[in-house]
């Protein structure tokens, strides 16, 4: 959902965000109750919960208060759970968000969406973007989500939204695990045939229920296959495909999988309010008392945002980590994603830089002048001294389709706008030539409104 909603905010490069600490995404966990029991759930949600939850009036008061403190044009509210549509006063809460002037997006499993009237009410309540999950083909999805018939219900909801897609941006999210990675090509065709135009692919992380489910977690070969798959789909550009916001990606895949360079936004431009009112950073981070920054029932949110969140700074984490503080890659990844950081061991639970180094470098990068295998982020070939952008690097130079990888001239960050539906989105590319259609409505009436070199 983070990737999905970002197209509705004004462009601000990550280095500017870090300096100004501009809050861009505020997640509201309005309930922990869920009508599914997914194998990978990072929050361990279920139909029953022991969590105390804010009342509807408390949510409304909080929303109106931040409406007075923050610029509604620069902050997007992300409604999540649990399953947020299970909240009995869901529409009262989101209509208050609209009243406060904020744009808002929804993450849902789609089971509560029965007909076009329900979809219409969401749009009339101000919803600008929605993310629905499909985690494999029919049988795999139903097993993964713990409910027979879940795939058909969610796919029906997706079709309903695409029928009215001019009113909001619709994105399908797939969490890739050992159980569904072999189905990706077939799933891609299934989604495309059902009219899906925006597909966000994430990899399962060792958090929540998945932390003890070793049979779900990907290995280095799986990641290589996954990244190659996404890279190829982005070259085809038939639908918009992107890798999720989590994890620093090493080697030649870095600029081929996302529209923006990696940066963990936890506490930098992302914050959350948990169902009990606790002020937190990324909503997927392990719930630990020492990481709670305050509570909206007793603390002023703006003051907490401006003065708190120090534990979530990547530089603070890696200073305390024997593993990361001695790693030459640390300045680039800053300890990787905060939600997969082991706060007891002071090290990441998953490090793609370390994982991918286990593979043979012949597939990931080789100097075209002397054939030397290249270490990740090498600005020069260690054997012959060829400099970035000056020589032929077989796997790293951008190819005929103008897709940027590690070496070669810098890519550009482009901002596009659709003249048909008004959607705006960013792409990091070597040229604007590969962007021909709006990912929101499919129109070819698009224009480039902004560009900036990435380095």
Coordinates of C-alpha atoms in Angstrom, one line a residue:
X1 CA 0.0 0.0 0.0
X2 CA 2.9 2.3 0.7
X3 CA 4.0 2.2 -3.0
X4 CA 0.4 2.5 -4.1
X5 CA -0.4 5.6 -2.1
X6 CA 2.9 7.4 -2.9
X7 CA 1.6 8.4 -6.3
X8 CA -0.9 10.7 -4.7
X9 CA 1.6 12.8 -2.7
X10 CA 3.8 15.6 -4.0
X11 CA 7.3 14.5 -5.1
X12 CA 10.0 14.7 -2.4
X13 CA 13.3 12.8 -2.8
X14 CA 14.2 10.6 0.1
X15 CA 17.2 12.7 1.0
X16 CA 14.9 15.7 1.4
X17 CA 12.5 13.7 3.5
X18 CA 15.3 12.6 5.9
X19 CA 16.5 16.2 6.3
X20 CA 13.2 17.8 6.9
X21 CA 11.4 14.9 8.6
X22 CA 8.2 15.5 6.6
X23 CA 5.5 13.1 7.6
X24 CA 4.0 11.7 4.4
X25 CA 2.2 8.6 5.5
X26 CA 0.2 8.0 8.7
X27 CA -1.2 4.5 9.2
X28 CA -4.3 4.2 11.3
X29 CA -4.8 0.7 12.7
X30 CA -8.5 1.1 13.5
X31 CA -9.0 -2.5 14.6
X32 CA -7.0 -5.7 15.1
X33 CA -10.0 -8.0 14.3
X34 CA -9.8 -9.9 11.0
X35 CA -12.0 -12.3 9.2
X36 CA -9.0 -14.3 8.0
X37 CA -6.1 -16.1 9.6
X38 CA -3.2 -15.8 7.1
X39 CA -0.1 -17.9 7.4
X40 CA 2.2 -14.8 7.0
X41 CA 0.3 -12.2 9.0
X42 CA 2.9 -9.9 10.6
X43 CA 0.4 -8.7 13.3
X44 CA -1.0 -12.2 14.2
X45 CA -4.6 -10.9 13.6
X46 CA -7.6 -13.1 14.0
X47 CA -11.4 -12.8 14.6
X48 CA -10.8 -12.5 18.4
X49 CA -8.5 -9.9 19.9
X50 CA -7.3 -9.0 23.4
X51 CA -6.3 -5.5 22.3
X52 CA -8.1 -2.5 23.7
X53 CA -9.2 -0.2 20.9
X54 CA -10.0 3.5 20.6
X55 CA -13.6 4.4 20.4
X56 CA -15.1 5.9 17.3
X57 CA -15.3 9.3 18.9
X58 CA -11.6 9.1 20.0
X59 CA -10.6 8.3 16.4
X60 CA -12.7 11.2 15.1
X61 CA -11.2 13.6 17.6
X62 CA -7.7 12.6 16.8
X63 CA -8.3 12.9 13.0
X64 CA -9.8 16.4 13.4
X65 CA -6.9 17.5 15.6
X66 CA -4.2 16.5 13.1
X67 CA -6.2 18.2 10.5
X68 CA -5.4 21.4 12.3
X69 CA -1.7 20.5 12.7
X70 CA -0.7 19.1 9.3
X71 CA -1.0 20.2 5.7
X72 CA -3.6 17.8 4.2
X73 CA -2.0 18.2 0.8
X74 CA 1.3 16.6 2.0
X75 CA 0.0 13.8 4.3
X76 CA -1.9 10.7 3.3
X77 CA -3.8 8.6 5.9
X78 CA -3.6 4.8 5.3
X79 CA -6.4 2.8 6.9
X80 CA -5.5 -0.6 7.9
X81 CA -6.0 -3.4 10.5
X82 CA -6.7 -6.3 11.0
X83 CA -9.5 -6.0 8.5
X84 CA -10.5 -2.3 8.7
X85 CA -13.9 -2.9 7.1
X86 CA -14.9 -5.0 10.1
X87 CA -15.0 -1.8 12.2
X88 CA -18.7 -1.1 12.9
X89 CA -18.2 2.6 12.4
X90 CA -15.7 2.4 9.5
X91 CA -17.6 4.9 7.3
X92 CA -18.0 7.4 10.2
X93 CA -14.2 7.4 10.6
X94 CA -13.3 7.8 7.0
X95 CA -15.9 10.5 6.4
X96 CA -14.2 12.4 9.2
X97 CA -10.9 12.0 7.3
X98 CA -12.6 13.5 4.3
X99 CA -14.0 16.3 6.4
X100 CA -10.5 17.1 7.7
X101 CA -9.3 17.4 4.1
X102 CA -7.0 14.4 4.0
X103 CA -6.7 11.9 1.2
X104 CA -6.9 8.3 2.4
X105 CA -6.2 4.8 1.2
X106 CA -7.4 1.4 2.3
X107 CA -5.7 -2.0 2.7
X108 CA -8.3 -4.8 2.7
X109 CA -8.7 -8.5 1.9
X110 CA -11.9 -7.6 -0.1
X111 CA -14.2 -10.1 1.6
X112 CA -16.6 -7.4 2.9
X113 CA -17.0 -5.8 -0.6
X114 CA -20.3 -7.3 -1.9
X115 CA -21.6 -5.0 -4.6
X116 CA -21.1 -1.8 -6.6
X117 CA -23.1 0.2 -4.0
X118 CA -20.5 -0.6 -1.4
X119 CA -17.7 0.5 -3.8
X120 CA -19.6 3.7 -4.5
X121 CA -19.9 4.5 -0.8
X122 CA -16.1 4.1 -0.4
X123 CA -15.5 6.5 -3.2
X124 CA -18.0 9.0 -1.9
X125 CA -16.3 8.8 1.5
X126 CA -13.1 10.1 -0.1
X127 CA -11.1 6.9 -0.8
X128 CA -8.3 7.7 -3.3
X129 CA -6.5 4.3 -3.4
X130 CA -7.1 0.7 -2.4
X131 CA -4.8 -2.3 -2.1
X132 CA -6.3 -5.8 -2.2
X133 CA -4.3 -9.1 -1.7
X134 CA -4.1 -12.1 -4.0
X135 CA -1.4 -14.5 -2.8
X136 CA -1.3 -17.1 -5.5
X137 CA -3.7 -19.1 -7.7
X138 CA -7.0 -20.1 -6.3
X139 CA -6.1 -23.2 -4.2
X140 CA -2.9 -21.6 -3.0
X141 CA -4.5 -18.3 -2.0
X142 CA -7.4 -20.0 -0.2
X143 CA -5.0 -22.3 1.8
X144 CA -2.6 -19.4 2.5
X145 CA -5.4 -17.2 3.7
X146 CA -7.2 -20.0 5.7
X147 CA -10.5 -19.7 3.9
X148 CA -12.1 -21.7 1.1
X149 CA -13.6 -19.4 -1.5
X150 CA -11.4 -16.4 -0.5
X151 CA -9.8 -16.1 -3.9
X152 CA -13.1 -15.9 -5.8
X153 CA -14.5 -13.2 -3.4
X154 CA -11.3 -11.1 -3.5
X155 CA -11.1 -11.3 -7.3
X156 CA -14.8 -10.3 -7.6
X157 CA -14.0 -7.3 -5.4
X158 CA -11.1 -6.3 -7.6
X159 CA -13.3 -6.4 -10.7
X160 CA -15.9 -4.2 -9.0
X161 CA -13.2 -1.6 -8.3
X162 CA -11.7 -1.7 -11.8
X163 CA -15.2 -1.0 -13.2
X164 CA -15.1 2.3 -11.4
X165 CA -11.3 2.8 -11.5
X166 CA -11.5 6.5 -12.6
X167 CA -12.5 7.3 -9.0
X168 CA -9.5 5.7 -7.2
X169 CA -6.3 3.9 -7.8
X170 CA -6.6 0.1 -7.5
X171 CA -3.6 -2.1 -6.7
X172 CA -3.3 -5.8 -6.2
X173 CA -0.6 -7.0 -3.7
X174 CA 1.0 -10.4 -3.7
X175 CA 3.2 -11.7 -0.9
X176 CA 5.6 -14.2 -2.4
X177 CA 6.7 -17.3 -0.4
X178 CA 8.0 -20.8 -1.1
X179 CA 4.4 -21.9 -1.6
X180 CA 3.5 -19.6 -4.5
X181 CA 6.7 -18.5 -6.2
X182 CA 6.3 -21.2 -8.9
X183 CA 2.9 -19.7 -9.7
X184 CA 4.0 -16.2 -10.5
X185 CA 3.9 -16.4 -14.3
X186 CA 0.5 -18.0 -14.3
X187 CA -0.8 -15.6 -11.7
X188 CA 0.5 -12.6 -13.8
X189 CA -1.6 -13.8 -16.8
X190 CA -4.6 -14.3 -14.5
X191 CA -4.4 -10.8 -13.1
X192 CA -3.8 -9.2 -16.5
X193 CA -6.8 -11.1 -18.0
X194 CA -8.9 -9.8 -15.1
X195 CA -8.0 -6.2 -15.9
X196 CA -5.4 -5.6 -13.2
X197 CA -3.2 -2.6 -14.1
X198 CA -1.1 -2.3 -11.0
X199 CA 0.7 -5.2 -9.2
X200 CA 2.8 -4.8 -6.1
X201 CA 4.9 -7.8 -5.3
X202 CA 6.4 -8.3 -1.8
X203 CA 8.4 -11.1 -0.3
X204 CA 7.3 -12.8 2.9
X205 CA 9.3 -11.6 5.9
X206 CA 10.3 -13.5 9.1
X207 CA 7.8 -11.5 11.3
X208 CA 4.6 -12.4 13.0
X209 CA 3.3 -15.9 12.1
X210 CA 5.9 -16.2 9.4
X211 CA 8.8 -15.9 11.8
X212 CA 8.4 -19.5 12.8
X213 CA 7.3 -20.8 9.4
X214 CA 10.6 -21.7 7.7
X215 CA 8.7 -23.3 4.9
X216 CA 7.5 -19.9 3.7
X217 CA 10.8 -18.0 3.6
X218 CA 12.7 -17.5 0.4
X219 CA 16.3 -18.4 -0.2
X220 CA 18.9 -16.7 -2.4
X221 CA 17.9 -18.6 -5.5
X222 CA 14.3 -17.7 -4.9
X223 CA 15.1 -14.0 -4.6
X224 CA 17.2 -14.1 -7.8
X225 CA 14.3 -15.7 -9.7
X226 CA 11.8 -13.2 -8.1
X227 CA 13.9 -10.2 -9.0
X228 CA 14.5 -11.4 -12.5
X229 CA 10.8 -12.0 -13.0
X230 CA 9.8 -8.5 -11.8
X231 CA 12.6 -6.9 -13.9
X232 CA 11.3 -8.6 -17.0
X233 CA 7.7 -7.6 -16.4
X234 CA 8.8 -4.0 -15.9
X235 CA 10.6 -4.1 -19.3
X236 CA 7.4 -5.4 -20.9
X237 CA 5.4 -2.6 -19.2
X238 CA 2.0 -4.1 -20.0
X239 CA 0.9 -3.5 -16.4
X240 CA 2.7 -1.5 -13.7
X241 CA 4.7 -4.0 -11.6
X242 CA 6.9 -3.0 -8.6
X243 CA 8.6 -4.7 -5.7
X244 CA 7.4 -3.7 -2.2
X245 CA 8.9 -0.9 -0.1
X246 CA 10.9 -3.3 2.2
X247 CA 14.6 -4.1 2.0
X248 CA 17.7 -2.7 0.3
X249 CA 18.2 -4.6 -2.9
X250 CA 21.8 -5.3 -3.9
X251 CA 23.6 -5.8 -7.2
X252 CA 22.2 -5.3 -10.7
X253 CA 18.5 -5.4 -9.6
X254 CA 18.6 -2.2 -7.6
X255 CA 17.2 0.2 -10.2
X256 CA 15.0 -2.4 -12.0
X257 CA 12.5 -3.3 -9.4
X258 CA 11.1 0.0 -7.9
X259 CA 10.3 3.5 -9.0
X260 CA 12.3 5.1 -6.2
X261 CA 15.6 4.3 -4.5
X262 CA 15.3 2.3 -1.3
X263 CA 15.0 4.0 2.0
X264 CA 13.2 2.7 5.1
X265 CA 10.7 5.4 6.0
X266 CA 10.0 4.3 9.6
X267 CA 10.2 7.3 11.8
X268 CA 11.5 9.4 8.9
X269 CA 8.4 9.9 6.8
X270 CA 6.1 7.1 8.1
X271 CA 4.3 6.9 11.4
X272 CA 1.3 4.9 12.8
X273 CA -1.4 5.1 15.4
X274 CA -2.1 1.6 16.7
X275 CA -5.6 0.4 17.6
X276 CA -5.1 1.3 21.3
X277 CA -3.9 4.8 20.5
X278 CA -0.1 4.1 20.8
X279 CA 2.0 6.3 18.5
X280 CA 4.4 4.0 16.6
X281 CA 6.5 4.0 13.5
X282 CA 6.0 1.4 10.8
X283 CA 2.9 -0.7 11.7
X284 CA 4.8 -3.9 10.8
X285 CA 7.5 -3.4 13.4
X286 CA 7.5 -5.8 16.4
X287 CA 5.3 -4.4 19.2
X288 CA 7.7 -3.6 22.0
X289 CA 7.0 -1.2 24.9
X290 CA 10.3 0.7 24.5
X291 CA 9.5 1.5 20.8
X292 CA 6.1 3.2 21.7
X293 CA 6.6 6.9 21.2
X294 CA 3.4 8.0 23.1
X295 CA -0.4 7.7 23.0
X296 CA -2.9 10.0 21.3
X297 CA -5.1 9.9 24.4
X298 CA -2.5 11.8 26.4
X299 CA 0.2 13.1 24.1
X300 CA 0.2 15.8 21.3
X301 CA 0.9 13.9 18.1
X302 CA 2.7 16.7 16.4
X303 CA 5.1 17.2 19.3
X304 CA 5.8 13.4 19.4
X305 CA 6.5 13.4 15.7
X306 CA 8.9 16.3 15.8
X307 CA 10.8 15.2 18.9
X308 CA 10.5 11.4 19.0
X309 CA 11.2 8.4 16.8
X310 CA 15.0 8.4 17.5
X311 CA 15.1 4.5 17.9
X312 CA 13.9 4.1 14.3
X313 CA 16.8 6.0 12.7
X314 CA 18.9 3.5 10.7
X315 CA 22.1 5.2 11.7
X316 CA 21.2 4.7 15.4
X317 CA 20.5 1.0 14.9
X318 CA 23.7 0.2 13.0
X319 CA 25.9 2.0 15.6
X320 CA 24.8 -0.6 18.1
X321 CA 25.1 -3.6 15.8
X322 CA 28.4 -5.5 15.8
X323 CA 27.4 -7.1 12.5
X324 CA 26.2 -3.9 10.6
X325 CA 28.7 -1.5 12.0
X326 CA 31.5 -3.5 10.4
X327 CA 29.8 -3.9 7.1
X328 CA 30.9 -1.7 4.2
X329 CA 27.4 -1.7 2.8
X330 CA 25.8 -0.1 5.9
X331 CA 25.9 3.5 4.6
X332 CA 23.6 2.3 1.7
X333 CA 21.1 0.2 3.6
X334 CA 21.2 1.8 7.1
X335 CA 20.5 -1.6 8.7
X336 CA 17.8 -2.4 6.2
X337 CA 14.0 -2.3 7.1
X338 CA 13.1 -1.5 10.6
X339 CA 10.3 -4.0 10.7
X340 CA 12.7 -6.9 10.1
X341 CA 15.3 -5.7 12.6
X342 CA 16.0 -8.0 15.6
X343 CA 15.9 -5.5 18.5
X344 CA 17.3 -8.1 20.9
X345 CA 20.4 -9.2 18.8
X346 CA 20.8 -5.7 17.1
X347 CA 21.0 -7.1 13.6
X348 CA 18.6 -7.6 10.6
X349 CA 16.6 -10.8 10.5
X350 CA 17.1 -10.8 6.8
X351 CA 19.9 -9.2 4.8
X352 CA 19.5 -9.4 1.0
X353 CA 23.0 -8.0 0.5
X354 CA 24.4 -10.9 2.5
X355 CA 22.0 -13.5 1.0
X356 CA 22.6 -12.6 -2.6
X357 CA 26.4 -12.6 -2.1
X358 CA 26.1 -16.4 -1.7
X359 CA 25.3 -16.6 -5.4
X360 CA 27.8 -16.7 -8.2
X361 CA 28.7 -13.2 -9.4
X362 CA 28.8 -14.3 -13.0
X363 CA 25.1 -13.8 -13.1
X364 CA 25.1 -10.5 -11.2
X365 CA 27.9 -8.4 -12.5
X366 CA 31.1 -8.7 -14.5
X367 CA 33.5 -6.1 -16.0
X368 CA 33.2 -6.1 -19.8
X369 CA 36.9 -5.0 -20.2
X370 CA 38.7 -7.7 -18.2
X371 CA 36.0 -10.1 -17.0
X372 CA 36.6 -9.6 -13.3
X373 CA 33.6 -10.4 -11.0
X374 CA 32.4 -7.2 -9.4
X375 CA 31.6 -6.6 -5.7
X376 CA 28.3 -4.9 -5.0
X377 CA 28.4 -1.1 -5.3
X378 CA 31.9 -1.1 -6.9
X379 CA 32.5 2.3 -8.5
X380 CA 35.6 0.9 -10.3
X381 CA 36.6 -2.5 -11.5
X382 CA 39.2 -3.7 -8.9
X383 CA 41.3 -5.4 -11.6
X384 CA 41.5 -2.9 -14.5
X385 CA 40.2 0.3 -12.9
X386 CA 37.4 0.9 -15.4
X387 CA 35.2 3.7 -13.9
X388 CA 31.5 3.9 -13.6
X389 CA 29.9 5.0 -16.9
X390 CA 33.2 4.8 -18.8
X391 CA 33.3 1.1 -19.8
X392 CA 31.2 -1.8 -21.0
X393 CA 29.9 -3.8 -18.0
X394 CA 28.1 -6.8 -19.4
X395 CA 25.3 -7.1 -16.8
X396 CA 25.3 -3.6 -15.3
X397 CA 25.1 -1.1 -18.2
X398 CA 21.6 -0.1 -19.2
X399 CA 20.3 -2.2 -22.2
X400 CA 18.5 -1.4 -25.5
X401 CA 15.2 -1.0 -23.6
X402 CA 16.9 1.8 -21.6
X403 CA 16.5 0.1 -18.2
X404 CA 19.0 1.3 -15.7
X405 CA 21.1 -1.0 -13.6
X406 CA 24.1 -0.3 -11.4
X407 CA 26.6 1.1 -13.9
X408 CA 26.3 3.6 -16.6
X409 CA 24.9 7.2 -16.7
X410 CA 22.6 8.2 -13.8
X411 CA 18.9 7.4 -14.1
X412 CA 16.3 10.2 -14.0
X413 CA 13.4 10.5 -11.6
X414 CA 10.4 11.4 -13.8
X415 CA 7.0 12.6 -12.7
X416 CA 4.0 11.9 -14.9
X417 CA 0.4 13.1 -15.0
X418 CA -2.6 11.6 -16.8
X419 CA -4.8 14.2 -18.6
X420 CA -7.7 11.7 -18.5
X421 CA -8.1 10.9 -14.8
X422 CA -5.6 13.2 -13.1
X423 CA -3.4 10.5 -11.6
X424 CA 0.2 11.4 -10.9
X425 CA 3.1 9.0 -10.4
X426 CA 6.9 8.8 -10.4
X427 CA 9.3 6.5 -12.3
X428 CA 13.1 6.1 -12.2
X429 CA 14.1 5.5 -15.7
X430 CA 16.8 6.2 -18.3
X431 CA 14.2 7.9 -20.6
X432 CA 10.5 8.5 -20.7
X433 CA 10.1 6.2 -23.7
X434 CA 8.9 3.2 -21.8
X435 CA 6.0 5.0 -20.1
X436 CA 3.2 5.1 -22.5
X437 CA 0.0 4.5 -20.5
X438 CA -1.5 5.6 -17.2
X439 CA -1.4 2.8 -14.7
X440 CA -4.6 4.2 -13.1
X441 CA -6.9 4.3 -16.1
X442 CA -5.0 3.0 -19.0
X443 CA -5.2 6.2 -21.0
X444 CA -2.3 7.2 -23.4
X445 CA -3.0 10.9 -22.7
X446 CA -0.1 11.4 -20.3
X447 CA 2.6 14.0 -19.9
X448 CA 6.0 14.4 -18.1
X449 CA 5.8 17.2 -15.5
X450 CA 9.1 16.8 -13.6
X451 CA 12.5 15.3 -13.9
X452 CA 15.6 15.2 -11.7
X453 CA 18.9 13.2 -11.9
X454 CA 19.2 10.5 -9.2
X455 CA 22.9 11.3 -8.6

